[in-house]
Every structure is written in C-alpha cells, then in structure tokens.
mmCIF file of C-alpha atoms and ligand atoms in Angstrom:
data_model
loop_
_atom_site.group_PDB
_atom_site.id
_atom_site.type_symbol
_atom_site.label_atom_id
_atom_site.label_comp_id
_atom_site.label_asym_id
_atom_site.label_seq_id
_atom_site.Cartn_x
_atom_site.Cartn_y
_atom_site.Cartn_z
ATOM 1 C CA MET G 1 -0.267 -10.706 -22.315
ATOM 2 C CA PHE G 2 2.310 -10.059 -19.856
ATOM 3 C CA PHE G 3 1.597 -7.189 -17.162
ATOM 4 C CA TRP G 4 3.402 -4.376 -17.061
ATOM 5 C CA GLY G 5 2.636 -3.002 -13.742
ATOM 6 C CA VAL G 6 2.934 -0.511 -10.848
ATOM 7 C CA SER G 7 1.499 -1.228 -7.068
ATOM 8 C CA THR G 8 0.208 0.673 -4.066
ATOM 9 C CA SER G 9 -1.497 -0.200 -0.921
ATOM 10 C CA SER G 10 -4.779 1.895 0.368
ATOM 11 C CA PHE G 11 -3.245 2.999 3.858
ATOM 12 C CA GLN G 12 0.313 4.417 2.193
ATOM 13 C CA ILE G 13 -1.496 6.350 -0.056
ATOM 14 C CA GLU G 14 -5.277 7.254 0.760
ATOM 15 C CA GLU G 15 -6.664 9.586 3.163
ATOM 16 C CA ASP G 16 -9.345 9.282 6.384
ATOM 17 C CA CYS G 17 -8.543 5.559 7.244
ATOM 18 C CA ILE G 18 -9.078 7.037 10.468
ATOM 19 C CA ASN G 19 -10.593 3.501 11.632
ATOM 20 C CA SER G 20 -7.427 1.605 10.792
ATOM 21 C CA ASN G 21 -5.383 -0.063 13.418
ATOM 22 C CA TRP G 22 -2.229 1.822 11.831
ATOM 23 C CA ILE G 23 -3.604 5.332 11.736
ATOM 24 C CA HIS G 24 -3.807 5.143 15.674
ATOM 25 C CA LEU G 25 -0.251 4.720 16.010
ATOM 26 C CA HIS G 26 0.750 6.888 13.324
ATOM 27 C CA PRO G 27 2.321 10.484 13.800
ATOM 28 C CA LYS G 28 2.678 10.512 10.138
ATOM 29 C CA TYR G 29 -0.277 9.505 9.155
ATOM 30 C CA LYS G 30 -1.689 12.792 8.762
ATOM 31 C CA GLN G 31 0.776 13.357 5.292
ATOM 32 C CA SER G 32 -0.722 10.356 3.221
ATOM 33 C CA THR G 33 -0.748 10.884 -0.591
ATOM 34 C CA ARG G 34 -4.157 12.265 -0.693
ATOM 35 C CA HIS G 35 -4.822 9.770 -3.563
ATOM 36 C CA CYS G 36 -8.632 9.447 -3.086
ATOM 37 C CA HIS G 37 -8.722 13.576 -3.577
ATOM 38 C CA PHE G 38 -5.996 13.122 -6.567
ATOM 39 C CA VAL G 39 -7.503 9.885 -8.090
ATOM 40 C CA GLN G 40 -8.131 11.275 -11.745
ATOM 41 C CA ASP G 41 -4.372 12.720 -11.378
ATOM 42 C CA ASP G 42 -3.139 9.763 -10.352
ATOM 43 C CA ILE G 43 -5.157 7.585 -13.566
ATOM 44 C CA GLU G 44 -3.692 9.731 -15.742
ATOM 45 C CA LEU G 45 -0.220 8.966 -14.337
ATOM 46 C CA LEU G 46 -0.731 5.553 -14.880
ATOM 47 C CA LYS G 47 -2.346 5.595 -18.148
ATOM 48 C CA ASN G 48 0.603 7.742 -19.346
ATOM 49 C CA LEU G 49 2.953 5.709 -18.182
ATOM 50 C CA ASN G 50 1.525 2.645 -20.405
ATOM 51 C CA VAL G 51 0.765 0.411 -17.859
ATOM 52 C CA ASN G 52 -1.518 -2.189 -18.370
ATOM 53 C CA SER G 53 -2.141 -3.350 -14.907
ATOM 54 C CA TYR G 54 -2.131 -1.406 -11.750
ATOM 55 C CA ARG G 55 -2.592 -3.305 -8.218
ATOM 56 C CA PHE G 56 -4.010 -1.794 -5.360
ATOM 57 C CA SER G 57 -5.400 -2.516 -2.147
ATOM 58 C CA ILE G 58 -8.826 -2.171 -0.644
ATOM 59 C CA GLU G 59 -8.910 -0.480 2.879
ATOM 60 C CA TRP G 60 -10.542 -2.904 5.116
ATOM 61 C CA SER G 61 -11.597 -0.411 7.639
ATOM 62 C CA LYS G 62 -13.154 1.451 5.565
ATOM 63 C CA ILE G 63 -15.542 -0.825 4.000
ATOM 64 C CA ASN G 64 -16.024 -2.720 7.720
ATOM 65 C CA PRO G 65 -15.598 0.608 10.384
ATOM 66 C CA GLU G 66 -17.239 -1.860 12.852
ATOM 67 C CA PRO G 67 -17.987 -5.463 13.240
ATOM 68 C CA PHE G 68 -20.877 -6.370 11.569
ATOM 69 C CA VAL G 69 -20.854 -2.984 9.436
ATOM 70 C CA PHE G 70 -20.218 -2.542 5.512
ATOM 71 C CA LEU G 71 -20.196 0.313 3.766
ATOM 72 C CA ILE G 72 -21.174 0.521 0.209
ATOM 73 C CA LYS G 73 -20.328 4.010 -0.237
ATOM 74 C CA PRO G 74 -15.954 3.579 0.153
ATOM 75 C CA LEU G 75 -17.239 0.361 -1.860
ATOM 76 C CA GLU G 76 -18.133 2.871 -4.362
ATOM 77 C CA PHE G 77 -14.292 4.737 -4.388
ATOM 78 C CA TYR G 78 -12.733 1.230 -5.639
ATOM 79 C CA GLN G 79 -15.898 0.375 -8.062
ATOM 80 C CA ASN G 80 -15.041 4.077 -9.948
ATOM 81 C CA LEU G 81 -11.470 3.388 -10.004
ATOM 82 C CA ILE G 82 -11.684 -0.237 -11.334
ATOM 83 C CA ASN G 83 -14.088 1.081 -14.135
ATOM 84 C CA ASP G 84 -12.102 3.907 -15.300
ATOM 85 C CA LEU G 85 -9.178 1.134 -15.168
ATOM 86 C CA ILE G 86 -10.611 -0.539 -17.902
ATOM 87 C CA LYS G 87 -11.736 2.017 -19.579
ATOM 88 C CA PHE G 88 -8.049 2.801 -19.898
ATOM 89 C CA LYS G 89 -7.495 -1.467 -20.465
ATOM 90 C CA ILE G 90 -5.506 -0.922 -17.213
ATOM 91 C CA THR G 91 -5.971 -4.726 -15.487
ATOM 92 C CA PRO G 92 -6.759 -3.967 -12.158
ATOM 93 C CA ILE G 93 -5.217 -6.740 -9.461
ATOM 94 C CA VAL G 94 -7.172 -5.898 -6.201
ATOM 95 C CA CYS G 95 -5.868 -6.986 -2.582
ATOM 96 C CA LEU G 96 -7.862 -7.577 0.194
ATOM 97 C CA PHE G 97 -5.644 -7.121 3.081
ATOM 98 C CA HIS G 98 -2.388 -5.357 3.094
ATOM 99 C CA PHE G 99 -1.309 -4.734 6.130
ATOM 100 C CA SER G 100 -3.911 -2.069 7.718
ATOM 101 C CA MET G 101 -7.003 -3.629 9.402
ATOM 102 C CA PRO G 102 -9.826 -2.211 11.295
ATOM 103 C CA LEU G 103 -8.816 -0.768 14.886
ATOM 104 C CA TRP G 104 -11.804 -3.030 16.332
ATOM 105 C CA PHE G 105 -10.574 -6.355 14.372
ATOM 106 C CA GLN G 106 -7.129 -6.141 16.157
ATOM 107 C CA ASN G 107 -8.627 -4.897 19.853
ATOM 108 C CA ILE G 108 -10.492 -8.740 19.736
ATOM 109 C CA GLY G 109 -7.487 -9.976 18.947
ATOM 110 C CA GLY G 110 -7.147 -9.748 15.152
ATOM 111 C CA PHE G 111 -5.157 -12.912 13.796
ATOM 112 C CA GLU G 112 -4.352 -14.149 16.929
ATOM 113 C CA ASP G 113 -7.805 -16.118 17.690
ATOM 114 C CA GLU G 114 -9.157 -18.343 15.302
ATOM 115 C CA LYS G 115 -12.781 -17.360 16.141
ATOM 116 C CA ASN G 116 -12.057 -13.599 14.396
ATOM 117 C CA ILE G 117 -11.084 -15.544 10.787
ATOM 118 C CA GLU G 118 -15.078 -14.971 10.442
ATOM 119 C CA HIS G 119 -14.672 -11.585 10.207
ATOM 120 C CA PHE G 120 -12.585 -11.726 7.654
ATOM 121 C CA ILE G 121 -14.257 -14.125 5.606
ATOM 122 C CA ARG G 122 -17.524 -11.947 6.047
ATOM 123 C CA TYR G 123 -15.252 -8.906 4.633
ATOM 124 C CA VAL G 124 -14.291 -10.924 1.873
ATOM 125 C CA ALA G 125 -17.453 -11.923 0.931
ATOM 126 C CA PHE G 126 -19.252 -8.327 1.161
ATOM 127 C CA ILE G 127 -16.367 -7.479 -1.293
ATOM 128 C CA LYS G 128 -16.872 -10.555 -3.549
ATOM 129 C CA SER G 129 -20.760 -9.892 -3.807
ATOM 130 C CA ASN G 130 -20.827 -5.903 -4.323
ATOM 131 C CA LEU G 131 -17.429 -5.345 -6.580
ATOM 132 C CA SER G 132 -17.870 -6.153 -10.469
ATOM 133 C CA ASN G 133 -15.350 -5.987 -12.918
ATOM 134 C CA VAL G 134 -12.624 -7.695 -11.542
ATOM 135 C CA GLU G 135 -10.650 -11.010 -12.300
ATOM 136 C CA TRP G 136 -7.613 -10.977 -10.399
ATOM 137 C CA TRP G 137 -7.355 -10.941 -6.693
ATOM 138 C CA ILE G 138 -4.690 -10.990 -3.673
ATOM 139 C CA LEU G 139 -5.698 -12.877 -0.530
ATOM 140 C CA MET G 140 -3.137 -11.286 1.289
ATOM 141 C CA ASN G 141 -0.144 -9.104 0.840
ATOM 142 C CA GLU G 142 2.932 -10.896 2.817
ATOM 143 C CA PRO G 143 1.594 -12.823 5.311
ATOM 144 C CA ASN G 144 5.237 -13.583 6.482
ATOM 145 C CA VAL G 145 6.381 -10.412 7.138
ATOM 146 C CA PHE G 146 2.996 -9.386 8.533
ATOM 147 C CA ALA G 147 3.370 -12.151 11.372
ATOM 148 C CA PHE G 148 6.744 -11.704 11.681
ATOM 149 C CA THR G 149 7.105 -7.568 12.526
ATOM 150 C CA SER G 150 3.423 -7.452 13.612
ATOM 151 C CA TYR G 151 4.483 -10.497 16.032
ATOM 152 C CA LEU G 152 7.877 -11.536 16.434
ATOM 153 C CA MET G 153 10.238 -7.950 16.178
ATOM 154 C CA GLY G 154 7.280 -6.419 17.782
ATOM 155 C CA ILE G 155 7.675 -3.455 15.971
ATOM 156 C CA TRP G 156 4.135 -3.150 13.761
ATOM 157 C CA PRO G 157 0.677 -2.783 15.660
ATOM 158 C CA PRO G 158 -0.047 -4.720 17.959
ATOM 159 C CA TYR G 159 3.873 -4.591 19.275
ATOM 160 C CA LYS G 160 3.744 -7.993 20.517
ATOM 161 C CA LYS G 161 7.637 -10.285 20.563
ATOM 162 C CA SER G 162 6.531 -13.855 21.240
ATOM 163 C CA ILE G 163 7.301 -17.186 19.488
ATOM 164 C CA TRP G 164 4.201 -18.010 20.268
ATOM 165 C CA THR G 165 1.923 -15.890 19.329
ATOM 166 C CA PHE G 166 3.751 -15.546 15.928
ATOM 167 C CA LEU G 167 3.295 -19.190 15.180
ATOM 168 C CA ARG G 168 -0.299 -18.921 15.944
ATOM 169 C CA VAL G 169 -1.183 -15.881 13.842
ATOM 170 C CA THR G 170 1.043 -17.210 11.015
ATOM 171 C CA LYS G 171 -1.611 -20.535 10.974
ATOM 172 C CA ASN G 172 -4.634 -18.555 11.616
ATOM 173 C CA LEU G 173 -3.640 -16.311 8.300
ATOM 174 C CA ARG G 174 -3.272 -19.862 5.966
ATOM 175 C CA LEU G 175 -6.306 -20.806 7.713
ATOM 176 C CA ALA G 176 -8.078 -17.909 6.822
ATOM 177 C CA CYS G 177 -6.522 -18.033 3.195
ATOM 178 C CA GLU G 178 -7.642 -21.363 3.071
ATOM 179 C CA ARG G 179 -11.709 -20.443 3.771
ATOM 180 C CA VAL G 180 -11.748 -17.546 2.139
ATOM 181 C CA TYR G 181 -10.940 -19.075 -1.136
ATOM 182 C CA SER G 182 -13.969 -20.873 -1.769
ATOM 183 C CA LEU G 183 -15.700 -17.560 -2.109
ATOM 184 C CA PHE G 184 -13.852 -17.268 -5.496
ATOM 185 C CA SER G 185 -15.282 -18.709 -8.892
ATOM 186 C CA LYS G 186 -12.731 -21.748 -10.131
ATOM 187 C CA ASP G 187 -13.542 -20.128 -13.735
ATOM 188 C CA LEU G 188 -13.943 -16.826 -13.493
ATOM 189 C CA ASP G 189 -11.457 -15.651 -10.598
ATOM 190 C CA LYS G 190 -7.672 -15.779 -10.545
ATOM 191 C CA VAL G 191 -6.317 -15.851 -7.004
ATOM 192 C CA GLY G 192 -3.177 -15.815 -5.577
ATOM 193 C CA ILE G 193 -1.021 -14.422 -2.490
ATOM 194 C CA THR G 194 1.872 -12.454 -2.252
ATOM 195 C CA ILE G 195 4.768 -12.778 -0.131
ATOM 196 C CA ASN G 196 7.889 -11.216 -0.008
ATOM 197 C CA MET G 197 11.232 -13.215 -0.880
ATOM 198 C CA ILE G 198 14.582 -12.054 0.157
ATOM 199 C CA ASP G 199 17.439 -13.683 -1.365
ATOM 200 C CA PHE G 200 19.251 -15.246 1.372
ATOM 201 C CA HIS G 201 22.169 -16.633 0.288
ATOM 202 C CA GLY G 202 25.178 -17.993 1.415
ATOM 203 C CA SER G 203 25.286 -18.980 5.095
ATOM 204 C CA SER G 204 21.694 -17.724 6.019
ATOM 205 C CA PHE G 205 21.210 -20.249 8.384
ATOM 206 C CA ILE G 206 19.513 -18.491 10.940
ATOM 207 C CA PHE G 207 16.421 -18.358 8.403
ATOM 208 C CA TYR G 208 15.724 -21.648 8.002
ATOM 209 C CA PRO G 209 13.729 -22.425 11.025
ATOM 210 C CA PHE G 210 11.779 -19.512 9.229
ATOM 211 C CA ILE G 211 11.537 -21.517 5.447
ATOM 212 C CA TYR G 212 10.480 -24.345 7.190
ATOM 213 C CA ILE G 213 7.188 -22.311 8.745
ATOM 214 C CA TRP G 214 6.483 -20.725 5.655
ATOM 215 C CA ASP G 215 6.476 -24.677 3.812
ATOM 216 C CA LEU G 216 4.133 -25.322 6.364
ATOM 217 C CA PHE G 217 1.883 -22.623 5.267
ATOM 218 C CA PHE G 218 1.861 -23.678 1.895
ATOM 219 C CA ASN G 219 1.802 -27.098 2.208
ATOM 220 C CA THR G 220 -1.815 -26.870 2.816
ATOM 221 C CA MET G 221 -3.100 -24.315 0.914
ATOM 222 C CA PRO G 222 -5.562 -24.760 -2.054
ATOM 223 C CA VAL G 223 -3.742 -24.611 -5.190
ATOM 224 C CA LEU G 224 -3.882 -20.980 -6.364
ATOM 225 C CA ASP G 225 -3.598 -19.330 -9.776
ATOM 226 C CA PHE G 226 -0.447 -17.200 -9.001
ATOM 227 C CA ILE G 227 2.108 -16.175 -6.601
ATOM 228 C CA GLY G 228 3.278 -12.489 -6.322
ATOM 229 C CA VAL G 229 6.624 -12.385 -5.210
ATOM 230 C CA ASN G 230 7.999 -9.361 -3.445
ATOM 231 C CA TYR G 231 11.540 -8.657 -4.537
ATOM 232 C CA TYR G 232 13.901 -5.564 -2.684
ATOM 233 C CA PHE G 233 16.935 -7.544 -2.107
ATOM 234 C CA SER G 234 19.429 -10.045 -1.270
ATOM 235 C CA TYR G 235 21.512 -10.362 2.018
ATOM 236 C CA ALA G 236 23.645 -12.797 3.261
ATOM 237 C CA PHE G 237 23.096 -13.413 6.762
ATOM 238 C CA THR G 238 25.888 -14.227 9.429
ATOM 239 C CA TRP G 239 26.272 -15.249 13.054
ATOM 240 C CA LYS G 240 27.748 -12.152 13.261
ATOM 241 C CA ASP G 241 24.486 -10.117 12.227
ATOM 242 C CA LEU G 242 22.794 -11.480 15.415
ATOM 243 C CA TYR G 243 24.740 -8.192 17.077
ATOM 244 C CA TYR G 244 22.220 -6.033 14.902
ATOM 245 C CA VAL G 245 19.219 -7.850 15.049
ATOM 246 C CA ASN G 246 16.837 -4.795 15.753
ATOM 247 C CA ASP G 247 14.152 -2.347 14.170
ATOM 248 C CA HIS G 248 16.950 -0.666 11.934
ATOM 249 C CA PHE G 249 19.346 -3.626 10.749
ATOM 250 C CA PHE G 250 20.115 -2.035 7.520
ATOM 251 C CA ASP G 251 20.830 1.430 8.727
ATOM 252 C CA ARG G 252 24.526 1.048 8.838
ATOM 253 C CA PHE G 253 24.697 0.704 5.170
ATOM 254 C CA ILE G 254 22.788 3.896 4.450
ATOM 255 C CA GLY G 255 24.870 5.831 2.386
ATOM 256 C CA LEU G 256 26.453 3.607 0.930
ATOM 257 C CA PRO G 257 27.112 3.012 -2.799
ATOM 258 C CA ASN G 258 24.806 0.219 -4.524
ATOM 259 C CA HIS G 259 22.446 0.170 -1.336
ATOM 260 C CA SER G 260 18.796 2.423 -1.319
ATOM 261 C CA ASP G 261 18.043 5.121 0.849
ATOM 262 C CA MET G 262 17.097 2.719 3.538
ATOM 263 C CA GLY G 263 20.843 0.745 3.118
ATOM 264 C CA TRP G 264 19.106 -1.984 1.541
ATOM 265 C CA PRO G 265 21.467 -3.768 -0.757
ATOM 266 C CA ILE G 266 20.852 -3.665 -4.515
ATOM 267 C CA GLU G 267 20.813 -6.981 -6.210
ATOM 268 C CA PRO G 268 19.528 -7.567 -9.368
ATOM 269 C CA LYS G 269 20.799 -11.474 -9.587
ATOM 270 C CA GLY G 270 18.832 -12.103 -6.382
ATOM 271 C CA LEU G 271 15.380 -11.718 -8.286
ATOM 272 C CA TYR G 272 16.774 -14.723 -10.737
ATOM 273 C CA ARG G 273 17.829 -16.925 -7.482
ATOM 274 C CA VAL G 274 14.263 -16.398 -5.308
ATOM 275 C CA LEU G 275 12.022 -16.622 -8.976
ATOM 276 C CA GLU G 276 13.929 -20.061 -9.561
ATOM 277 C CA LYS G 277 12.980 -21.006 -6.032
ATOM 278 C CA CYS G 278 9.662 -20.084 -5.866
ATOM 279 C CA PHE G 279 8.881 -21.906 -9.312
ATOM 280 C CA LEU G 280 10.335 -25.224 -8.329
ATOM 281 C CA LYS G 281 8.771 -24.670 -5.080
ATOM 282 C CA PHE G 282 5.044 -24.145 -6.440
ATOM 283 C CA LYS G 283 5.031 -25.032 -10.416
ATOM 284 C CA ILE G 284 2.293 -21.735 -11.079
ATOM 285 C CA SER G 285 2.653 -18.447 -12.555
ATOM 286 C CA ILE G 286 4.629 -15.931 -10.861
ATOM 287 C CA ILE G 287 4.132 -12.249 -10.820
ATOM 288 C CA ILE G 288 6.673 -9.795 -9.390
ATOM 289 C CA THR G 289 4.014 -7.896 -7.093
ATOM 290 C CA GLU G 290 6.792 -5.398 -5.738
ATOM 291 C CA ASN G 291 10.045 -4.496 -6.586
ATOM 292 C CA GLY G 292 11.355 -0.946 -6.521
ATOM 293 C CA ILE G 293 14.356 0.869 -4.490
ATOM 294 C CA ALA G 294 13.674 3.952 -1.921
ATOM 295 C CA ASP G 295 15.702 6.146 -3.980
ATOM 296 C CA LYS G 296 14.675 10.321 -2.571
ATOM 297 C CA ASN G 297 16.856 11.889 -5.454
ATOM 298 C CA ASP G 298 16.272 9.319 -8.097
ATOM 299 C CA THR G 299 19.852 9.082 -8.724
ATOM 300 C CA LYS G 300 19.815 4.986 -8.164
ATOM 301 C CA ARG G 301 16.484 4.294 -9.295
ATOM 302 C CA ARG G 302 16.884 4.317 -13.207
ATOM 303 C CA HIS G 303 20.226 1.713 -12.741
ATOM 304 C CA TYR G 304 17.791 -0.347 -10.143
ATOM 305 C CA LEU G 305 15.242 -0.382 -12.354
ATOM 306 C CA SER G 306 17.083 -1.283 -15.966
ATOM 307 C CA GLU G 307 18.830 -4.062 -13.978
ATOM 308 C CA HIS G 308 15.747 -5.697 -12.559
ATOM 309 C CA LEU G 309 14.181 -5.101 -16.178
ATOM 310 C CA ASN G 310 17.290 -7.264 -17.715
ATOM 311 C CA VAL G 311 16.840 -9.785 -15.789
ATOM 312 C CA VAL G 312 12.866 -9.627 -16.438
ATOM 313 C CA HIS G 313 13.602 -9.892 -19.884
ATOM 314 C CA ASN G 314 15.915 -12.888 -19.719
ATOM 315 C CA ILE G 315 13.604 -14.819 -17.967
ATOM 316 C CA LEU G 316 11.077 -14.076 -20.287
ATOM 317 C CA LYS G 317 13.403 -15.272 -22.861
ATOM 318 C CA GLU G 318 14.792 -18.346 -21.341
ATOM 319 C CA LYS G 319 11.297 -19.336 -20.758
ATOM 320 C CA LYS G 320 12.147 -21.501 -17.504
ATOM 321 C CA ILE G 321 10.338 -19.542 -14.814
ATOM 322 C CA GLU G 322 6.541 -18.997 -16.018
ATOM 323 C CA LEU G 323 6.659 -15.109 -15.121
ATOM 324 C CA ILE G 324 3.536 -13.294 -16.115
ATOM 325 C CA GLY G 325 4.198 -9.995 -14.979
ATOM 326 C CA TYR G 326 6.104 -7.261 -13.182
ATOM 327 C CA PHE G 327 5.403 -4.306 -10.872
ATOM 328 C CA TYR G 328 7.368 -1.727 -10.130
ATOM 329 C CA TRP G 329 6.725 -0.656 -6.251
ATOM 330 C CA SER G 330 5.466 2.324 -6.430
ATOM 331 C CA LEU G 331 3.366 4.753 -8.388
ATOM 332 C CA LEU G 332 3.937 7.240 -5.995
ATOM 333 C CA ASP G 333 5.658 8.125 -2.453
ATOM 334 C CA ASN G 334 3.792 6.563 0.181
ATOM 335 C CA ILE G 335 4.048 6.332 3.803
ATOM 336 C CA GLU G 336 6.607 3.643 4.326
ATOM 337 C CA TRP G 337 4.977 2.194 7.904
ATOM 338 C CA GLU G 338 6.743 2.790 10.580
ATOM 339 C CA TYR G 339 9.277 4.801 8.726
ATOM 340 C CA GLY G 340 6.719 7.381 7.756
ATOM 341 C CA ILE G 341 7.150 9.409 4.299
ATOM 342 C CA ASP G 342 10.777 10.328 4.574
ATOM 343 C CA PRO G 343 11.396 6.778 2.445
ATOM 344 C CA ARG G 344 10.764 7.605 -1.326
ATOM 345 C CA PHE G 345 9.981 4.865 -3.084
ATOM 346 C CA GLY G 346 7.777 6.540 -5.932
ATOM 347 C CA LEU G 347 8.232 6.534 -10.025
ATOM 348 C CA VAL G 348 6.319 10.129 -8.797
ATOM 349 C CA GLU G 349 7.068 12.638 -6.038
ATOM 350 C CA VAL G 350 4.710 13.657 -3.634
ATOM 351 C CA GLU G 351 5.421 17.071 -2.714
ATOM 352 C CA TYR G 352 3.515 16.850 0.888
ATOM 353 C CA ASN G 353 4.654 20.340 1.590
ATOM 354 C CA ASN G 354 3.164 22.118 -1.878
ATOM 355 C CA ASP G 355 -0.227 21.091 -2.072
ATOM 356 C CA PHE G 356 0.134 16.895 -2.379
ATOM 357 C CA LYS G 357 1.768 17.919 -6.215
ATOM 358 C CA ARG G 358 2.490 15.338 -8.074
ATOM 359 C CA LYS G 359 5.900 15.437 -9.918
ATOM 360 C CA ILE G 360 7.174 13.327 -12.194
ATOM 361 C CA ARG G 361 10.722 11.647 -11.515
ATOM 362 C CA GLU G 362 12.755 10.506 -14.519
ATOM 363 C CA SER G 363 12.814 6.997 -13.822
ATOM 364 C CA TYR G 364 9.168 7.113 -14.762
ATOM 365 C CA TYR G 365 10.176 8.295 -18.387
ATOM 366 C CA PHE G 366 12.952 5.877 -18.193
ATOM 367 C CA TYR G 367 10.109 2.679 -17.400
ATOM 368 C CA GLN G 368 7.374 4.246 -19.684
ATOM 369 C CA GLU G 369 10.041 3.901 -22.419
ATOM 370 C CA TRP G 370 11.092 0.367 -21.595
ATOM 371 C CA ILE G 371 6.990 -0.813 -21.390
ATOM 372 C CA ARG G 372 6.871 1.250 -24.692
ATOM 373 C CA ASN G 373 9.926 -0.563 -26.851
ATOM 374 C CA PHE G 374 9.754 -4.074 -24.969
ATOM 375 C CA ASN G 375 9.227 -7.153 -27.578
ATOM 376 C CA ILE G 376 10.614 -10.502 -27.088
HETATM 377 C C1 BGC J 401 5.429 -3.791 1.252
HETATM 378 C C2 BGC J 401 4.993 -2.427 0.937
HETATM 379 C C3 BGC J 401 5.964 -1.675 1.323
HETATM 380 C C4 BGC J 401 7.422 -2.430 0.659
HETATM 381 C C5 BGC J 401 8.619 -1.519 1.090
HETATM 382 C C6 BGC J 401 6.498 -4.514 0.630
HETATM 383 O O1 BGC J 401 6.770 -5.382 1.728
HETATM 384 O O2 BGC J 401 4.318 -4.849 0.914
HETATM 385 O O3 BGC J 401 4.195 -2.360 2.036
HETATM 386 O O4 BGC J 401 6.352 -0.138 1.110
HETATM 387 O O5 BGC J 401 7.722 -3.386 1.028
HETATM 388 O O6 BGC J 401 9.131 -1.625 2.240
#
C-alpha cells in the first residue's frame, strides 16, 4: 500500500506546551492552533481528505516535563488519537522528536552533552512501553536542520554559533538514534528518521562540507527500515550568496513568481533529483515525509501540489526508486518556528482571530481528488 498522507508536529499545532524550550522563547506561541481542543474536527478533516496515513509527533516536554518524571495523562491524548485513526483506517506514523524538547533538557546542555542521551533513551523507552498500536516510527525529524539552525546559524534555541558545538551535537544526535534503535522490534516496528534535502544543484560547493558530515552521520547508523525525505525547494548557491547568508536568506525573493510566500523557489524537478540521490545512497524505502508551500491566499498551492505529485506519479511508474509514501506539509496552518504564524502551509486555514476555526482551502479538495483518482 502506498501512503498518502499529511504531516504535522506537536509544538507547531498543540496548545499547552508550557515546558518546551521553545515556549519560553516564543512570543507568538499563544496562537497555536489548539489542536488538542479541536482534535475530533481535525480527525474529521483527515478522514474526508481520503488520506490513509497521518504523520504527527509526540511532545517530549509534555510527557517528560521534569527529569525522571514521565506522565501517562498526556500520552492518553496520543493513544486516543491513534485509536481513532486506526478506526478510520488511517495509519499513524509517529515522530519522537520534532525540534521541541523539554526546557530542563536544554538547560542541562541538551544534545551538546553525550551524557544527556540517557534522558532521550528513557523518554523513548517510556513511550515504547506505554503506547500501543503503532508500527511506524520516526526517531527524529531533520537532525541536520536542528543542529545547523540551533548551533551554527544560532537562530533557534539555544542560539549558539559554534562549529565545534554543531559537530558535537551532530555526533550526539547520531549516537542517540543508534542507541534508541535497540528499543524497537526488528519484526514488528518500522523505524526511520527524516532528513531535509534541499536540491543544491549547480555550483553549491559551499555545502560540500555539510554533505560530508552527513555521510559520516549515516555511515555508522544501524540499517533503518526507511528514510523520510522532507523536500521543499532547490537552490544553486554561488560565492555571491555568501553575502546574503543570514537568518532571512530567501526574503529577497518574496513576491517573485514561482516562489512561495517565504521566497522559497518552486522546483518540482528537484524532488526527483533528491530522491534519486537518496535512494542511490541508502538503497532502502523512501517516504516523502514533508513537501509543501507557504501560500496564504492559496493561489500557488494547487499548482505546487500537482507538479510535485506528477513527479511522484512518474517515480511510481518508473519503479527505479523505492518510494512508499507522500505526505503534504501540512494539514493545518501552524507555528512556523521563528517566523510565527505568518507563513501558511495548511491545506486547511486556521482562523486565529475567529476562535481558531478551520476553513478548508481549495487545494484541500485538489489533494482529496488526486488521492481518490490515483491509480497505477
Ligand atoms: C520542518 C517543519 C517546518 C517545515 C517548513 C520542515 O523543515 O520539519 O517543522 O514547518 O519544514 O519550514
């Protein structure tokens, strides 16, 4: 079965993440989509969309708000969600760490300190022994983006800019993945991680060192069941671009045709190129775990979706790449990290000033039809 789905992440849509490292630093947090309150409506949206899978994450800071303290109550929310999804024949794909972590964990050094990996293992062990009916797991979302943005660019908590810390965190994230991997059953669980792949075509030599580091990351990793690829755009970096390397690199493209509201270039062919590269390297199943566009007025999303879905269609016909799923990012508008709620990725709009009401965008119906008619 091919997975047709949508993705979300806990901190970006849930209220009450009061113990997360992001909330204390995020002035716009209060405007979360209140997903926990509207969960039944959101499940209804999934059901009507015709998806057969839904990727979401568990909020580590809710389950493990203090060191050595693990709470069952917040886990019940996820268990009920999972049970409901299964009732509607929607396969849950559960991610264990999507950028947000308990504030206490960050305060003791987070993944900067190898000793702290123990805490992550304890949290995952708690989830594994108390959550049932999940077969598909993502250990971490985009450890490459997390390490790069938080420890090299310094624009995400804990806002550090140090090549050495970046390298140490990358190494510890890899160790953390390797160590928690043994908590999963080889026969019953399907385990992967997701990585963000920008299609750096042309002369993007600036990124070669990072690509090398990432090769090291994976070369010693246990063989996973799948790799999740998050693909948004292509960009050919040149020396001139070094001048613009700062927090808002893409802002200068905002408003141009064929670019998203965040200035990200739209390039469906890049999706093929990154998947091809990824499959050549890992030779395991790939899921497109995120692909989407910030498009407040929904004028470009339909085109974006249809072009990227055509690439998916061709890959499935061609059968060279073992692609087993596609997830649009995102079901709902949400908190786009340091940008707050301005970028709108949702197939469904969240009316923040109207009691967080959900308003279906036209592109939702396009994806719904695509899934209904898909046949290969
Ligand atoms: C992240 C999401 C984010 C999306 C759009 C991905 O890199 O996993 O959390 O919202 O990109 O920026």
